[in-house]
CSV table of C-alpha atoms in Angstrom, one decimal:
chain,number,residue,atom,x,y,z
A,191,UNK,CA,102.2,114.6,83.1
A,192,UNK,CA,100.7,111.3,82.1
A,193,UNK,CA,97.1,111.0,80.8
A,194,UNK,CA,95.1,108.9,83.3
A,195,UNK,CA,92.7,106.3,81.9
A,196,UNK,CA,88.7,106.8,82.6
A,197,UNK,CA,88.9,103.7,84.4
A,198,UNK,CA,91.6,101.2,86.5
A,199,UNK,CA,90.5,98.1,87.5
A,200,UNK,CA,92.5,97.4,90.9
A,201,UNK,CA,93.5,94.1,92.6
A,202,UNK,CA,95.4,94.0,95.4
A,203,UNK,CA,94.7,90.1,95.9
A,204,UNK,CA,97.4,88.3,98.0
A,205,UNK,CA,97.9,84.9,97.9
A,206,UNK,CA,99.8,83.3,100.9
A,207,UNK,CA,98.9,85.8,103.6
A,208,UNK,CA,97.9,84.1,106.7
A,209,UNK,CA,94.3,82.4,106.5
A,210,UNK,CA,92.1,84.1,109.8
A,211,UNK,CA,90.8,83.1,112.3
A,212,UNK,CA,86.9,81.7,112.0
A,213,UNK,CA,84.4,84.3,113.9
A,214,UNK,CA,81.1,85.8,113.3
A,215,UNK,CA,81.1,88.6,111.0
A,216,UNK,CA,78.0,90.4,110.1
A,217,UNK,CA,77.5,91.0,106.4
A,218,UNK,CA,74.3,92.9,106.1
A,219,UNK,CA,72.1,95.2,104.2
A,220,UNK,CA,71.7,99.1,104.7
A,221,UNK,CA,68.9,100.5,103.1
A,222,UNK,CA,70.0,104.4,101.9
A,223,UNK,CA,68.6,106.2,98.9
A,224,UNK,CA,66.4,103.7,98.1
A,225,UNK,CA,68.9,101.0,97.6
A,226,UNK,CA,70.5,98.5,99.6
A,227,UNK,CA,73.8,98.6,100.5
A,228,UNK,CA,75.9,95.9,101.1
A,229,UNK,CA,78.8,96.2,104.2
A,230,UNK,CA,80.4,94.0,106.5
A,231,UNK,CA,81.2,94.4,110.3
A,232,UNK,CA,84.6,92.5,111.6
A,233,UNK,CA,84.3,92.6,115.1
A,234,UNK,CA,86.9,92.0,118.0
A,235,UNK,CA,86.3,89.4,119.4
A,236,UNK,CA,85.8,89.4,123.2
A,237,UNK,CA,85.1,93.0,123.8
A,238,UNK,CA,82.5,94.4,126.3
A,239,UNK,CA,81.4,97.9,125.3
A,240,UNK,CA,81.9,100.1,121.7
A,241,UNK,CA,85.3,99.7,120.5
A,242,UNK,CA,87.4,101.9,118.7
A,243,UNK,CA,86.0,101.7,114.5
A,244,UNK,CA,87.6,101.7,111.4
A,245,UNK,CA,85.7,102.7,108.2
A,246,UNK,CA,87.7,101.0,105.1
A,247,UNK,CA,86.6,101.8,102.1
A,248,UNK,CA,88.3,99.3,98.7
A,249,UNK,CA,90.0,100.1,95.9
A,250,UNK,CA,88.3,100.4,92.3
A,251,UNK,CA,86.3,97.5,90.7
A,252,UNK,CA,86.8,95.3,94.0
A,253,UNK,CA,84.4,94.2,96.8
A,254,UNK,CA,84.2,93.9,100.6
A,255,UNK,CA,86.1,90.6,100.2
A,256,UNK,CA,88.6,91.7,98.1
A,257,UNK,CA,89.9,94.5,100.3
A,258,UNK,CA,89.9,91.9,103.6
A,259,UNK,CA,91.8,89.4,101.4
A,260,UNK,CA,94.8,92.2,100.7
A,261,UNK,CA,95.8,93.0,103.9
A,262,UNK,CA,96.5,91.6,107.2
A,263,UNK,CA,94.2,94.5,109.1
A,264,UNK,CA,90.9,91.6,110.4
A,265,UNK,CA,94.1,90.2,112.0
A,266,UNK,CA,95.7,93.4,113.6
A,267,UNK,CA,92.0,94.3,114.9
A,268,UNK,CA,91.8,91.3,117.0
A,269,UNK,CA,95.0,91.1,118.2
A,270,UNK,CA,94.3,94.9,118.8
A,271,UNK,CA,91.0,95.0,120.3
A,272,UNK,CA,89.1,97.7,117.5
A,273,UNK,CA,86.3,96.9,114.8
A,274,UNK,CA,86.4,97.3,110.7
A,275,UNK,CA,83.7,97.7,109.4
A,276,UNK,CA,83.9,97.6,105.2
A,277,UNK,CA,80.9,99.5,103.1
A,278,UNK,CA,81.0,98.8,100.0
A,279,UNK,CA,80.7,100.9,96.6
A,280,UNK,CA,78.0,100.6,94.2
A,281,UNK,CA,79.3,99.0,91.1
A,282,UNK,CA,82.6,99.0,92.5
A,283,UNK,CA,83.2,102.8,92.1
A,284,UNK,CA,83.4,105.5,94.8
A,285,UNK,CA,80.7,108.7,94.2
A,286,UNK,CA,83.6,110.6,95.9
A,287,UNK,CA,83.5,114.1,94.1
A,288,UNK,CA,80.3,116.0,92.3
A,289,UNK,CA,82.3,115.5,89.2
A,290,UNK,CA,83.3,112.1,89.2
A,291,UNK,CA,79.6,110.8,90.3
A,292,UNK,CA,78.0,107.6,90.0
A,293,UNK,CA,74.5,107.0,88.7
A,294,UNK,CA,71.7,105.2,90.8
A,295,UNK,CA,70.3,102.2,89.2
A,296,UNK,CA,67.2,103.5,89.0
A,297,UNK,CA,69.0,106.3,87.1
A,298,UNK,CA,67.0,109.0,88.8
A,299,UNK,CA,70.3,111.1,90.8
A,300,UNK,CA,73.6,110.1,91.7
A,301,UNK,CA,74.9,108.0,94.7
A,302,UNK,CA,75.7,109.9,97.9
A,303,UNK,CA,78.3,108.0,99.1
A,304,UNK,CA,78.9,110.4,102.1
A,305,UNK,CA,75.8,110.1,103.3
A,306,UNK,CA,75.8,106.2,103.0
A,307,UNK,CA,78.8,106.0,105.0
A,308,UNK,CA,77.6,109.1,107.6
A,309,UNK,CA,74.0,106.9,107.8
A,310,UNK,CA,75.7,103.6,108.5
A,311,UNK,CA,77.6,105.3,111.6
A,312,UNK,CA,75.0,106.9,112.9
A,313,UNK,CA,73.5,102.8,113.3
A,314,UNK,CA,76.5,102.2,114.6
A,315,UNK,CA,77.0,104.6,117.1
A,316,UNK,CA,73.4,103.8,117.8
A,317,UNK,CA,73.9,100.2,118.5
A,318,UNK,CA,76.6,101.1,120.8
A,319,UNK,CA,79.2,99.0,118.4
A,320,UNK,CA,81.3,101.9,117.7
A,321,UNK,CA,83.5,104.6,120.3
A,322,UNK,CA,82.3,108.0,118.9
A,323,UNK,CA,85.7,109.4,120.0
A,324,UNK,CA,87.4,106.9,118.2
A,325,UNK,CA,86.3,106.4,114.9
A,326,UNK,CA,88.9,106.2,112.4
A,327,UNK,CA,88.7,105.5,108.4
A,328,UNK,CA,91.5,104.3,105.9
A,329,UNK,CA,91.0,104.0,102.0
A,330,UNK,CA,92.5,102.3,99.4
A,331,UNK,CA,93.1,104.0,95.9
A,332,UNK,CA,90.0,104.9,94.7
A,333,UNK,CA,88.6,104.2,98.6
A,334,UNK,CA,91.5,106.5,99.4
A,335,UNK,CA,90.0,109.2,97.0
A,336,UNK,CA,86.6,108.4,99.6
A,337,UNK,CA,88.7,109.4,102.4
A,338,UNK,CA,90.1,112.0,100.8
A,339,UNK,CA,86.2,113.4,100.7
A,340,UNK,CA,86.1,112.5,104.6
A,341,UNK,CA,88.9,114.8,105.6
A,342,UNK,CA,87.3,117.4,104.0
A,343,UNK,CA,83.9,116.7,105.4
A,344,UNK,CA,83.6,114.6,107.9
A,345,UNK,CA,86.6,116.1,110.3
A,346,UNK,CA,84.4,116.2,113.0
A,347,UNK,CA,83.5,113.0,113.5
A,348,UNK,CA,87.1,111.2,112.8
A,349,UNK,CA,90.4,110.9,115.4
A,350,UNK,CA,92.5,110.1,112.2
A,351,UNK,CA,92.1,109.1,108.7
A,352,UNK,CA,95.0,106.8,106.2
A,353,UNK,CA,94.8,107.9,102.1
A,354,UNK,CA,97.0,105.1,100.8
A,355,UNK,CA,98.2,105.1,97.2
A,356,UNK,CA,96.4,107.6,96.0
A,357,UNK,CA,96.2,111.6,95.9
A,358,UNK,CA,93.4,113.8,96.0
A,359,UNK,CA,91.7,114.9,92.8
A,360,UNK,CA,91.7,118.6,92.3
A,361,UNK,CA,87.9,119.1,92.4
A,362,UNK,CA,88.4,117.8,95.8
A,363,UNK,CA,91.3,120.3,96.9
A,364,UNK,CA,89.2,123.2,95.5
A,365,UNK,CA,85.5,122.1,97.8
A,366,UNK,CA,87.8,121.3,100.5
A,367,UNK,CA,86.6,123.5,103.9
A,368,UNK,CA,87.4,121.1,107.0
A,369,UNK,CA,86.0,121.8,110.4
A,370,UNK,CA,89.0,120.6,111.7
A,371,UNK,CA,92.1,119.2,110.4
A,372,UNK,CA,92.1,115.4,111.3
A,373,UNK,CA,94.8,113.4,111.9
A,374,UNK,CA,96.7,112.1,108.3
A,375,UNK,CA,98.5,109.3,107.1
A,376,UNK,CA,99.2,109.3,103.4
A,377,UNK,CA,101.1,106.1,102.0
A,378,UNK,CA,102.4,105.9,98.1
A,379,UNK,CA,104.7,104.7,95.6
A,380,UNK,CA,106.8,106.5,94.1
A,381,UNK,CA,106.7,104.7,90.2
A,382,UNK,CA,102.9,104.0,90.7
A,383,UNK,CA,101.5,104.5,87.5
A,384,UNK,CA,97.5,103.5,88.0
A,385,UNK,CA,97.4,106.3,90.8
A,386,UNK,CA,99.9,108.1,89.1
A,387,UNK,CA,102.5,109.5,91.8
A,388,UNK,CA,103.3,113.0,89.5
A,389,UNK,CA,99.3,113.3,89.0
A,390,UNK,CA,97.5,113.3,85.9
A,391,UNK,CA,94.4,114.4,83.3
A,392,UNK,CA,91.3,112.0,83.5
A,393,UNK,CA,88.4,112.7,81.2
A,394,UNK,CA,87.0,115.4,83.4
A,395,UNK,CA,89.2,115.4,86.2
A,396,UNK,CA,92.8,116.5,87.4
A,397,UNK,CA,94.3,114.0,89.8
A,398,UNK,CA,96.9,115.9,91.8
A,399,UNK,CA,100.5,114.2,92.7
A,400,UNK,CA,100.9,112.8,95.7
A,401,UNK,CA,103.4,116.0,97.1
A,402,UNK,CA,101.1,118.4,95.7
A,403,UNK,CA,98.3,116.6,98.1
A,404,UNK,CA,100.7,116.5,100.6
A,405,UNK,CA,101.8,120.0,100.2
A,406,UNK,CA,97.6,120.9,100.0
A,407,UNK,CA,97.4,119.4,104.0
A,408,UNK,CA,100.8,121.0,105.1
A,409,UNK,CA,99.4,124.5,104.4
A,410,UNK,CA,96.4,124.3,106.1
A,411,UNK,CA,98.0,122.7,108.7
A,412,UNK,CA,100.9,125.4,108.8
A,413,UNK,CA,103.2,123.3,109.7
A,414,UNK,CA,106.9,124.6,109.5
A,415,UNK,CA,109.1,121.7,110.8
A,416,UNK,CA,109.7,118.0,108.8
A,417,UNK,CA,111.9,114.9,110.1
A,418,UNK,CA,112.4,112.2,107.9
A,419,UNK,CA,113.5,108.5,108.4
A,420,UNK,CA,114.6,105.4,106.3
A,421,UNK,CA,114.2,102.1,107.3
A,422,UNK,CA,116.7,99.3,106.1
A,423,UNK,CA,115.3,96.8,103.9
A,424,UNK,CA,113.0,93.6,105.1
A,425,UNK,CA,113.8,91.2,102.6
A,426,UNK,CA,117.7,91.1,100.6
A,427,UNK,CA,116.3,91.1,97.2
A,428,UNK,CA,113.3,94.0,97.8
A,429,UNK,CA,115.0,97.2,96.0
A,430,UNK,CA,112.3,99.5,97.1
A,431,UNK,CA,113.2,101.4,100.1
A,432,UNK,CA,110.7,102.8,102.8
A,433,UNK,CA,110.8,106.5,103.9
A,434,UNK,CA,109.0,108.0,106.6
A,435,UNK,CA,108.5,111.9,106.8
A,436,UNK,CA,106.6,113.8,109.8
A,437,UNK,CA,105.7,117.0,109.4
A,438,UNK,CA,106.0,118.9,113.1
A,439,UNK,CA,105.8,122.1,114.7
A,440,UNK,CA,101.8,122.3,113.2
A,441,UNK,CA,99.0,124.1,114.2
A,442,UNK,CA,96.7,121.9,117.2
A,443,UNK,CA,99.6,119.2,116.9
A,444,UNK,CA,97.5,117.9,114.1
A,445,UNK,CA,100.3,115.1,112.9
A,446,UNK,CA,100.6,114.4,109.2
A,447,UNK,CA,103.2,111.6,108.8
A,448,UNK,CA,104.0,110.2,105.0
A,449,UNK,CA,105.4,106.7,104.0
A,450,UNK,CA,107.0,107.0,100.7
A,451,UNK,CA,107.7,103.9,99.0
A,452,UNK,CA,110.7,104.5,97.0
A,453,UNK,CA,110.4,102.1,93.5
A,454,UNK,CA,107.0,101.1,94.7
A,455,UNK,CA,104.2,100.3,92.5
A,456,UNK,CA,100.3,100.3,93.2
A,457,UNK,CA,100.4,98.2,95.7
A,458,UNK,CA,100.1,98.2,99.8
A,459,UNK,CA,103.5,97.5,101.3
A,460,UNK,CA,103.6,93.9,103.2
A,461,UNK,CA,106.3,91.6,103.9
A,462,UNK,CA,104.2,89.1,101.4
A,463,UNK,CA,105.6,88.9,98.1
A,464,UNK,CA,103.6,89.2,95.2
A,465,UNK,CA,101.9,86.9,93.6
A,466,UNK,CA,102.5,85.4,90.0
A,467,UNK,CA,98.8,86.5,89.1
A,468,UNK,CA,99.7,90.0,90.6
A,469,UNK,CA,102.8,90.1,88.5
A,470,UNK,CA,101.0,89.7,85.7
A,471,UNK,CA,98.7,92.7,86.3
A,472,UNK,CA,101.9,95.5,85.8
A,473,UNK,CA,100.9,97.5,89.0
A,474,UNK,CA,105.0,97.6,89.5
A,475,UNK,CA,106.5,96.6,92.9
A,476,UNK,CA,105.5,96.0,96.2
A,477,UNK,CA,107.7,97.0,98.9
A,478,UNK,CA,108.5,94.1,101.7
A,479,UNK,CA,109.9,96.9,103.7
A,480,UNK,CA,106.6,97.4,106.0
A,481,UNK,CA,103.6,96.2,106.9
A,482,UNK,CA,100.6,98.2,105.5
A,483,UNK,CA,98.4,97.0,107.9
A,484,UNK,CA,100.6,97.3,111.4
A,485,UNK,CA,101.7,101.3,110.3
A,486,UNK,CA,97.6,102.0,109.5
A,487,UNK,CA,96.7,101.0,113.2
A,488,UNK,CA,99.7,102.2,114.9
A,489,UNK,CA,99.6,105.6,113.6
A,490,UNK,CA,95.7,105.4,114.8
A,491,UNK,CA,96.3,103.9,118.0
A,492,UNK,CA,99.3,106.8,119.1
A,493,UNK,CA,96.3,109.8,118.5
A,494,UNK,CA,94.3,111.2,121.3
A,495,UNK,CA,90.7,110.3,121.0
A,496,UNK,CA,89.0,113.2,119.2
């Protein structure tokens, strides 16, 4: 088992991807525990009415921006027809689990990051942005270990929720007691070595693999059945390979579907290649074999509203 650093700086940065499309996105401050909090609203465009709402929470030493320049999902969301709206961390770090904490400025507590994000849909449920029975989060490494913290205790209040590249930690495993078990998609590489793929010791911390998080949902789920499917490679000179497992035959049809990235590194799949500055930063591969982005929103957009 390798020994996770304290801290991973993460850029998923991606030069080339298609430039979007001008509109009027809301950046704004939240006042919660006495600080403001920075997020940003991406709104369909044309819509009458709430829409469907994705919570996106970014990776580890990154912004709002830095998650919306990684992926294609401001485009899928207007071509589909649903809002993202992207909170941001304090200092760039997640307060995720009691153990892994992050101190206020004032340095009087610790950041509630649950609350901040609960609080902020509350406004937007009461501004009428947001369809309470569709309200959806994805997060990306340590955004996914966020999520991972919504599955647990939010349930009730999301139709489905995406954990990509990263697994739970097992503090988190050991306070989970869901109300209900959401809808999961879990995405990760199989030779990623920031969110290590076989798990690892941090300072004060256990970060489970990604099949021992997967194995975590299964039981509680009870599911008893599995099909399994590879797709053929995108690009000629990609040699990571895509898998997809669905777990079946679970309790409440509660789906739980996996995308295993076969050589991939810590990156988000896309059919982009990486840049030479990404290279550069040894987070291994990135598959070309899918479209992070399109597989979040279809997975969200096959579940019944909660």
């Amino acid at each position: 088992m390798r020994r996770l650093p304290a801290i991973v700086l993460l850029s998923l940065s991606l030069p080339g991807l298609p430039m979007h499309r001008a509109r009027a996105d809301e950046a704004a401050l939240f006042p919660y525990q006495g600080v403001h909090r920075h997020y940003v609203l991406h709104a369909a465009p044309n819509r009458t009415g709430p829409a469907p709402l994705v919570i996106a929470l970014h990776g580890l030493g990154e912004s709002v921006e830095d998650l919306r320049r990684s992926w294609t999902f401001d485009d899928v969301a207007d071509r589909e027809g649903f809002d993202v709206v992207y909170p941001e961390a304090l200092t760039g770090r997640w307060s995720y689990v009691d153990t892994r904490s992050v101190k206020l400025p004032d340095g009087q507590g610790v950041v509630d990051d649950f609350g901040f994000i609960g609080a902020l849909l509350d406004k937007l449920l009461a501004d009428h942005v947001a369809d309470p029975m569709r309200v959806y989060a994805v997060g990306v490494s340590n955004g996914a270990l966020m999520a991972w913290t919504l599955a647990c205790s939010m349930s009730d209040r999301l139709a489905g929720l995406a954990a990509l590249i990263s697994g739970m930690v097992e503090r988190q495993a050991e306070q989970c007691h869901p109300k209900h078990l959401v809808p999961l998609l879990v995405l990760a590489g199989t030779d990623d070595l920031v969110q290590d793929y076989d798990g690892g010791m941090g300072d004060n911390f256990r970060l489970m693999s990604v099949p021992e998080t997967l194995e975590f949902w299964r039981r509680l789920r009870g599911c008893t059945g599995m099909s399994m499917r590879e797709l053929p490679a995108h690009a000629p000179d990609d040699p990571t390979e895509a898998v997809r497992v669905d777990w079946t035959s679970c309790r409440d049809s509660s789906p739980q579907r996996f995308w295993r990235i076969e050589g991939g590194g810590h990156h988000l799949p896309s059919f982009f290649p990486l840049s030479e500055r990404e290279k550069q930063q040894r987070h291994g591969g990135r598959s070309q074999a899918i479209e992070t982005a399109e597989e979040v929103w279809a997975f969200f957009h096959a579940l019944p509203t909660k």
